């Protein structure tokens, strides 16, 4: 019964958001479904129709980790690549994550603070439309916290439990590469837990060995953003300012927006930020010598040094943030003479009020725009399907993976390059059509493409137009003779 209280606010808000489709900036979900479809159809894992270009790596990597597509594959085999089954699956993953976080935090502290932390996390994440598209983040969260349940025990770790940690941890890494934070976390745990040191060292060494083998087999060019990560310390340290801005907003999201008034929310955030260092002492006193504590430390270091930053990369830490805020409030109230007992008894109700306020205000929050509900987008996709039936197509589009998922046409995203490089890239992958149009997405300048189209109008024939979109058929792009 008490576990359901940690899930209930999320469930209410998720029901309210149920009919909302992926937002226009979403594209990873389409690639995961394309990988799952390739697995079901027995094709190569990377044979998905997404035409990767090194000129714009931020669209998405050449291939995504296989764990989440493996989870999606049974649903794709039964129901196709529709969005209902993935929606159900990510919703169940969120519920499992909240239950696991409640159980783990409740082992070393009062149930109310564990449930309140989970409830705050659930409503806060869904206020950000976390279940809006089939991303790998939610299964990763469920595995991350389930692993802490299995790995943390008062008794010595048996070889059976070690094997379970290995299996679950390996699958977590296959869902998101950020799961590699588990490897240094296991070595760190071996330092602070002497009784299990031998098993933990074997576990960590096995992952290191398997990781090296995987790199040799897969190839370094298939590791997402590796080249960005290897740019050197000067570049990495220069990114700290932008990383700080990104994660500052992520941290404020984790503290919730419980009212519709900005000034009140700002005051709460200022107080919450003051409570975090106080509560952090409580967290590490209770959980510091556990797998949870070690994993939190290593994951923070990984996120801070990663070549890309996104607010959702903080999601695994949200239960810790919620817990430390509440633990900080509990400790702070205990310092107030005479009335501390009354205030401490009121604290759970204060936490409930924060969750309820966030639930109310989140229902008023508007989404960021759904591309698939636009009539001109659907008309465009219908035309592309018809054209594909007439002749082979390979297109350039602002959201290439969504186009491929919806129409079956291989697609490349927009990229920034000079006209000669644009020509070579088009020839490399055999581009037959260019689709220009705006769906409200930021994208790199395409001046090189526009210049090429202006210089060689005979190579770009407009064949269709609908709404904001114009489609050009690409003709011969071979080098022009001098003076032509």
XYZ file of C-alpha atoms in Angstrom:
484
model
C 0.000 0.000 0.000
C 2.695 2.504 0.971
C 4.558 1.914 -2.296
C 1.489 2.880 -4.326
C 1.543 6.345 -2.748
C 4.900 6.987 -4.405
C 3.487 6.098 -7.832
C 0.000 7.632 -7.576
C 0.814 11.300 -8.442
C 2.746 10.187 -11.513
C -0.092 7.876 -12.581
C -2.639 10.703 -12.365
C -0.514 13.076 -14.451
C 0.451 10.356 -16.944
C -3.248 9.661 -17.534
C -3.775 13.364 -18.157
C -0.892 13.354 -20.712
C -1.775 10.016 -22.292
C -2.921 11.262 -25.707
C 0.036 13.610 -26.279
C 2.321 12.459 -29.097
C 6.128 12.910 -29.196
C 7.228 16.516 -29.436
C 8.768 17.895 -32.607
C 12.328 17.724 -31.263
C 11.981 14.016 -30.482
C 13.822 11.693 -32.844
C 15.628 9.127 -30.729
C 12.396 7.210 -30.160
C 12.090 6.685 -33.919
C 15.619 5.292 -34.134
C 14.987 2.858 -31.271
C 11.858 1.600 -33.029
C 13.748 1.299 -36.321
C 16.427 -0.807 -34.588
C 13.707 -2.978 -33.033
C 12.084 -3.423 -36.441
C 15.434 -4.442 -37.949
C 15.848 -7.069 -35.209
C 12.341 -8.432 -35.787
C 12.830 -8.605 -39.557
C 16.244 -10.262 -39.273
C 18.154 -7.426 -40.910
C 21.447 -6.000 -39.737
C 21.103 -3.991 -36.545
C 22.353 -0.861 -38.320
C 20.168 -1.415 -41.410
C 17.479 1.039 -40.336
C 17.361 3.642 -43.100
C 18.873 6.447 -41.012
C 21.574 8.030 -43.175
C 24.107 9.191 -40.618
C 26.286 12.161 -41.529
C 29.450 13.126 -39.660
C 28.651 16.761 -40.489
C 25.862 16.765 -37.882
C 26.455 14.190 -35.161
C 23.947 15.869 -32.847
C 20.999 14.416 -34.781
C 21.853 11.031 -33.357
C 24.567 8.368 -33.481
C 24.927 5.876 -36.310
C 23.493 3.189 -34.005
C 21.892 3.312 -30.575
C 22.745 0.835 -27.782
C 20.795 -2.407 -28.278
C 19.165 -2.898 -24.875
C 16.084 -0.745 -25.375
C 15.394 -1.987 -28.939
C 15.556 -5.536 -27.548
C 12.857 -4.612 -25.037
C 10.773 -3.002 -27.782
C 11.194 -5.863 -30.260
C 8.402 -8.165 -28.923
C 5.894 -5.331 -29.158
C 7.092 -4.388 -32.635
C 6.742 -8.027 -33.717
C 3.150 -8.155 -32.432
C 1.867 -4.639 -33.044
C 4.241 -2.974 -35.506
C 5.964 0.358 -34.915
C 2.927 2.203 -33.588
C 3.406 4.358 -30.508
C 0.906 2.718 -28.119
C 3.013 -0.263 -27.014
C 6.159 1.855 -26.402
C 4.014 4.306 -24.421
C 2.720 1.501 -22.201
C 6.228 0.118 -21.763
C 7.850 3.411 -20.728
C 4.959 4.052 -18.330
C 5.520 0.667 -16.684
C 9.263 1.377 -16.522
C 8.563 4.655 -14.747
C 6.345 2.901 -12.208
C 9.005 0.223 -11.632
C 11.641 2.927 -11.164
C 9.553 4.735 -8.545
C 8.881 1.501 -6.651
C 12.581 0.561 -6.710
C 13.612 4.027 -5.504
C 11.049 3.884 -2.667
C 12.245 0.455 -1.569
C 15.928 1.367 -1.699
C 15.623 4.682 0.126
C 13.247 3.098 2.648
C 15.848 0.517 3.681
C 17.981 3.098 5.455
C 15.442 5.759 6.405
C 11.787 6.299 7.261
C 9.166 5.108 4.803
C 7.533 8.513 4.560
C 10.672 10.183 3.233
C 11.216 7.382 0.717
C 7.622 7.578 -0.553
C 7.637 11.377 -0.602
C 10.879 11.353 -2.603
C 9.430 8.911 -5.136
C 6.178 10.865 -5.419
C 8.078 14.109 -6.010
C 10.245 12.471 -8.660
C 7.316 10.878 -10.470
C 5.224 14.018 -10.707
C 8.284 16.141 -11.529
C 9.419 13.914 -14.380
C 5.942 13.631 -15.861
C 5.560 17.398 -15.554
C 8.450 17.401 -18.055
C 6.484 14.905 -20.216
C 8.944 12.085 -19.493
C 6.667 9.372 -20.916
C 5.898 11.446 -24.004
C 8.127 9.360 -26.303
C 9.797 5.965 -26.196
C 13.245 7.003 -25.010
C 15.672 4.703 -23.221
C 15.854 6.951 -20.153
C 12.985 5.345 -18.235
C 14.084 1.707 -18.616
C 17.551 2.926 -17.657
C 16.147 4.514 -14.489
C 14.328 1.309 -13.570
C 17.481 -0.773 -14.051
C 19.695 1.780 -12.261
C 17.598 1.672 -9.096
C 16.775 -2.039 -9.291
C 20.514 -2.642 -9.339
C 20.937 -0.771 -6.060
C 18.260 -3.005 -4.536
C 20.151 -6.143 -5.535
C 23.645 -4.835 -4.885
C 23.083 -3.393 -1.424
C 22.648 -5.929 1.353
C 23.637 -6.207 4.998
C 24.948 -9.709 4.378
C 28.095 -10.667 2.443
C 27.488 -10.834 -1.302
C 27.196 -14.392 -2.584
C 28.416 -15.525 -5.997
C 24.771 -15.894 -7.007
C 24.078 -12.266 -6.138
C 27.299 -11.258 -7.896
C 26.061 -12.998 -11.039
C 22.707 -11.210 -10.754
C 24.490 -7.849 -10.425
C 26.599 -8.716 -13.468
C 23.561 -9.651 -15.582
C 21.454 -6.660 -14.589
C 24.387 -4.255 -14.786
C 25.398 -5.509 -18.226
C 21.875 -5.034 -19.497
C 21.749 -1.543 -17.992
C 24.906 -0.631 -19.928
C 23.315 -1.999 -23.102
C 20.346 0.328 -22.582
C 22.406 3.489 -22.070
C 26.151 3.912 -22.359
C 26.009 6.082 -19.229
C 25.581 2.809 -17.372
C 29.370 2.392 -17.539
C 29.430 4.527 -14.383
C 28.677 1.225 -12.662
C 32.181 -0.075 -13.398
C 34.135 2.522 -11.372
C 31.329 2.420 -8.792
C 32.001 -1.287 -8.217
C 35.731 -0.633 -7.771
C 34.935 2.217 -5.365
C 32.587 -0.066 -3.433
C 35.380 -2.637 -3.193
C 37.474 -0.030 -1.371
C 34.822 0.753 1.246
C 33.414 -2.778 1.635
C 36.348 -5.092 2.471
C 34.167 -8.139 3.152
C 33.076 -8.289 -0.525
C 36.265 -6.949 -2.071
C 37.301 -10.089 -3.961
C 33.928 -10.601 -5.655
C 33.588 -6.908 -6.494
C 37.076 -6.757 -8.027
C 36.314 -9.825 -10.149
C 33.045 -8.207 -11.221
C 34.679 -4.913 -12.178
C 37.597 -6.571 -13.965
C 35.189 -8.716 -15.984
C 33.331 -5.634 -17.200
C 36.587 -3.896 -18.112
C 37.741 -6.919 -20.128
C 34.387 -7.291 -21.879
C 34.310 -3.570 -22.608
C 37.691 -3.704 -24.326
C 36.587 -6.700 -26.392
C 33.357 -4.901 -27.342
C 35.303 -1.843 -28.493
C 37.509 -4.022 -30.688
C 34.536 -5.873 -32.176
C 32.170 -2.934 -32.670
C 34.807 -0.384 -33.610
C 35.541 3.004 -32.110
C 33.617 4.775 -34.880
C 30.372 3.273 -33.524
C 30.837 4.760 -30.036
C 28.523 7.793 -29.865
C 30.273 11.158 -29.453
C 33.689 9.552 -28.874
C 35.445 12.045 -31.142
C 33.846 14.894 -29.233
C 35.047 13.389 -25.953
C 38.613 13.113 -27.268
C 38.980 16.750 -28.291
C 41.270 17.462 -25.383
C 41.121 18.913 -21.865
C 41.011 22.530 -23.057
C 37.858 21.952 -25.076
C 36.231 19.863 -22.344
C 36.945 22.416 -19.617
C 35.714 25.163 -21.924
C 32.348 23.407 -22.033
C 31.813 23.556 -18.286
C 29.972 26.884 -18.541
C 27.369 25.495 -20.948
C 27.134 22.259 -18.940
C 26.510 24.274 -15.779
C 23.645 26.187 -17.415
C 22.034 22.983 -18.714
C 22.237 21.130 -15.417
C 21.248 24.147 -13.354
C 17.842 24.085 -15.032
C 17.715 20.310 -14.626
C 18.381 20.662 -10.907
C 15.626 23.253 -10.531
C 13.221 20.925 -12.373
C 14.048 18.192 -9.868
C 13.044 20.527 -7.023
C 9.618 20.926 -8.699
C 7.555 23.929 -9.733
C 4.748 23.629 -7.181
C 2.905 26.888 -7.935
C 1.871 28.868 -11.020
C 3.728 31.932 -9.691
C 7.342 32.412 -10.747
C 8.298 34.428 -7.667
C 7.040 31.741 -5.278
C 8.788 29.015 -7.274
C 12.022 31.020 -7.244
C 11.794 31.409 -3.465
C 11.224 27.658 -3.051
C 14.160 26.862 -5.337
C 16.435 29.177 -3.356
C 15.405 27.427 -0.139
C 15.707 24.001 -1.745
C 19.241 24.710 -2.942
C 20.177 25.667 0.615
C 18.710 22.419 1.936
C 20.616 20.168 -0.482
C 24.088 20.403 1.115
C 22.549 19.872 4.556
C 20.670 16.812 3.363
C 23.679 15.526 1.407
C 25.476 14.943 4.703
C 22.530 12.789 5.802
C 22.486 10.913 2.491
C 26.158 9.983 2.529
C 26.037 9.140 6.241
C 23.316 6.577 5.528
C 24.136 5.456 1.966
C 27.754 6.465 1.339
C 29.260 3.000 1.860
C 26.685 1.320 -0.373
C 26.437 0.635 -4.090
C 23.888 3.447 -4.292
C 26.301 5.972 -2.801
C 29.218 4.851 -4.968
C 27.054 4.816 -8.094
C 25.798 8.333 -7.402
C 29.362 9.649 -7.051
C 30.587 7.976 -10.242
C 27.515 8.924 -12.239
C 27.878 12.585 -11.239
C 31.517 12.548 -12.381
C 30.551 10.885 -15.668
C 27.766 13.370 -16.402
C 29.998 16.328 -15.552
C 32.705 15.177 -17.972
C 30.471 13.842 -20.779
C 30.842 15.412 -24.252
C 27.112 16.177 -24.448
C 24.732 17.549 -21.837
C 20.987 17.256 -21.422
C 18.726 17.846 -18.447
C 17.377 14.296 -18.651
C 20.857 12.915 -17.937
C 20.202 13.997 -14.337
C 17.038 11.898 -14.052
C 18.745 8.919 -12.324
C 19.774 11.328 -9.556
C 16.350 12.872 -8.991
C 15.406 10.531 -6.113
C 18.661 11.513 -4.396
C 17.930 15.216 -4.930
C 14.399 14.830 -3.543
C 15.673 12.812 -0.597
C 18.460 15.285 0.251
C 16.042 18.232 0.086
C 13.648 16.508 2.498
C 16.473 15.255 4.714
C 17.921 18.768 4.767
C 14.545 20.181 5.799
C 14.212 17.531 8.507
C 17.642 18.333 9.932
C 17.091 22.073 9.677
C 13.760 21.889 11.494
C 15.324 19.794 14.246
C 17.594 22.727 15.060
C 14.653 25.004 15.889
C 14.084 24.971 19.677
C 10.711 24.250 21.295
C 8.664 23.814 18.101
C 10.895 21.327 16.292
C 8.631 18.383 17.174
C 5.534 20.039 15.730
C 7.368 21.134 12.593
C 8.875 17.700 12.025
C 5.443 16.084 12.278
C 4.171 18.612 9.712
C 7.042 17.974 7.279
C 5.455 14.964 5.499
C 2.336 17.044 4.914
C 4.482 19.844 3.537
C 6.067 17.384 1.117
C 2.591 16.191 0.109
C 1.567 19.808 -0.532
C 4.580 20.314 -2.825
C 3.668 17.207 -4.810
C -0.013 18.180 -5.010
C 0.864 21.708 -6.098
C 3.159 20.392 -8.814
C 0.463 17.988 -9.975
C -2.006 20.847 -10.299
C 0.332 23.269 -12.084
C 1.691 20.562 -14.405
C -1.805 19.974 -15.768
C -1.773 23.587 -16.949
C 1.620 23.287 -18.620
C 1.533 23.208 -22.406
C 3.689 20.890 -24.460
C 6.369 21.977 -26.893
C 4.486 21.142 -30.093
C 3.761 17.793 -31.705
C 5.056 17.365 -35.253
C 2.903 14.340 -36.073
C -0.357 16.233 -35.450
C 0.399 18.859 -38.104
C -1.758 18.398 -41.192
C 0.980 19.541 -43.583
C 3.403 17.011 -42.073
C 0.911 14.177 -42.547
C 0.169 15.344 -46.096
C 3.899 15.416 -46.806
C 4.379 11.918 -45.395
C 1.479 10.619 -47.507
C 3.088 12.068 -50.633
C 6.464 10.548 -49.711
C 4.878 7.104 -49.271
C 3.211 7.392 -52.674
C 6.399 8.597 -54.337
C 8.402 5.790 -52.729
C 6.049 3.254 -54.309
C 6.832 4.749 -57.724
C 10.610 4.986 -57.445
C 13.412 4.521 -54.882
C 13.907 7.516 -52.598
C 16.599 8.783 -50.265
C 15.728 12.121 -48.729
C 17.156 14.991 -46.718
C 14.726 16.154 -44.014
C 14.910 18.134 -40.791
C 13.778 15.107 -38.727
C 15.215 12.182 -40.687
C 14.564 9.311 -38.286
C 10.892 10.221 -37.882
C 10.516 10.448 -41.668
C 12.073 6.994 -42.062
C 9.890 5.467 -39.335
C 6.689 6.952 -40.751
C 7.338 6.394 -44.476
C 10.088 3.781 -44.821
C 12.228 6.199 -46.863
C 15.923 6.356 -45.855
C 16.709 9.893 -44.720
C 19.557 12.186 -43.715
C 19.254 15.288 -41.550
C 20.265 18.839 -42.308
C 23.953 19.612 -41.923
C 26.337 22.520 -42.275
C 28.965 22.254 -45.010
C 30.302 24.041 -48.056
C 28.635 23.291 -51.433
C 31.372 20.861 -52.598
C 31.068 18.914 -49.333
C 27.272 18.894 -49.624
C 27.617 17.461 -53.127
C 30.003 14.732 -52.004
C 27.823 13.809 -49.021
C 24.724 13.580 -51.215
C 26.603 11.394 -53.691
C 28.001 9.193 -50.901
C 24.558 8.111 -49.697
C 22.634 8.566 -52.951
C 20.269 11.400 -52.013
C 17.361 11.649 -54.472
C 15.167 14.280 -52.793
C 15.626 17.352 -50.603
C 12.724 18.366 -48.356
C 12.923 21.942 -47.123
C 10.556 23.153 -44.440
C 10.213 24.319 -40.870
C 8.667 22.410 -37.979
C 9.985 24.758 -35.311
C 13.164 22.765 -34.716
C 16.580 24.371 -34.305
C 18.993 23.103 -36.917
C 22.447 24.008 -38.239
C 22.635 26.649 -40.973
C 22.164 25.073 -44.399
C 23.672 27.949 -46.371
C 25.902 25.490 -48.232
C 22.883 23.527 -49.469
C 20.982 26.678 -50.407
C 24.025 28.016 -52.271
C 24.379 24.734 -54.142
C 20.694 24.832 -55.098
C 21.022 28.435 -56.300
C 24.185 27.711 -58.319
C 22.791 24.556 -59.914
C 19.023 25.001 -60.280
C 18.932 22.380 -63.029
C 19.988 19.761 -60.436
C 17.114 20.533 -58.048
C 13.631 20.263 -59.546
C 10.738 21.236 -57.290
C 8.177 18.438 -57.514
C 5.853 19.041 -54.572
C 4.746 21.664 -52.070
C 2.455 21.536 -49.060
C 2.203 23.993 -46.198
C 5.714 25.021 -45.175
C 7.363 22.197 -47.115
C 8.885 22.087 -50.583
C 10.276 18.904 -52.105
C 13.032 18.914 -54.725
C 14.102 15.969 -56.850
C 17.887 15.795 -57.132
C 19.270 15.271 -60.624
C 22.853 14.867 -61.797
C 25.336 16.317 -59.269
C 28.487 15.367 -61.175
C 31.105 18.145 -61.413
C 30.290 20.823 -63.953
C 32.651 21.532 -66.801
C 34.567 24.833 -66.490
C 32.535 27.729 -67.799
C 29.252 25.793 -67.780
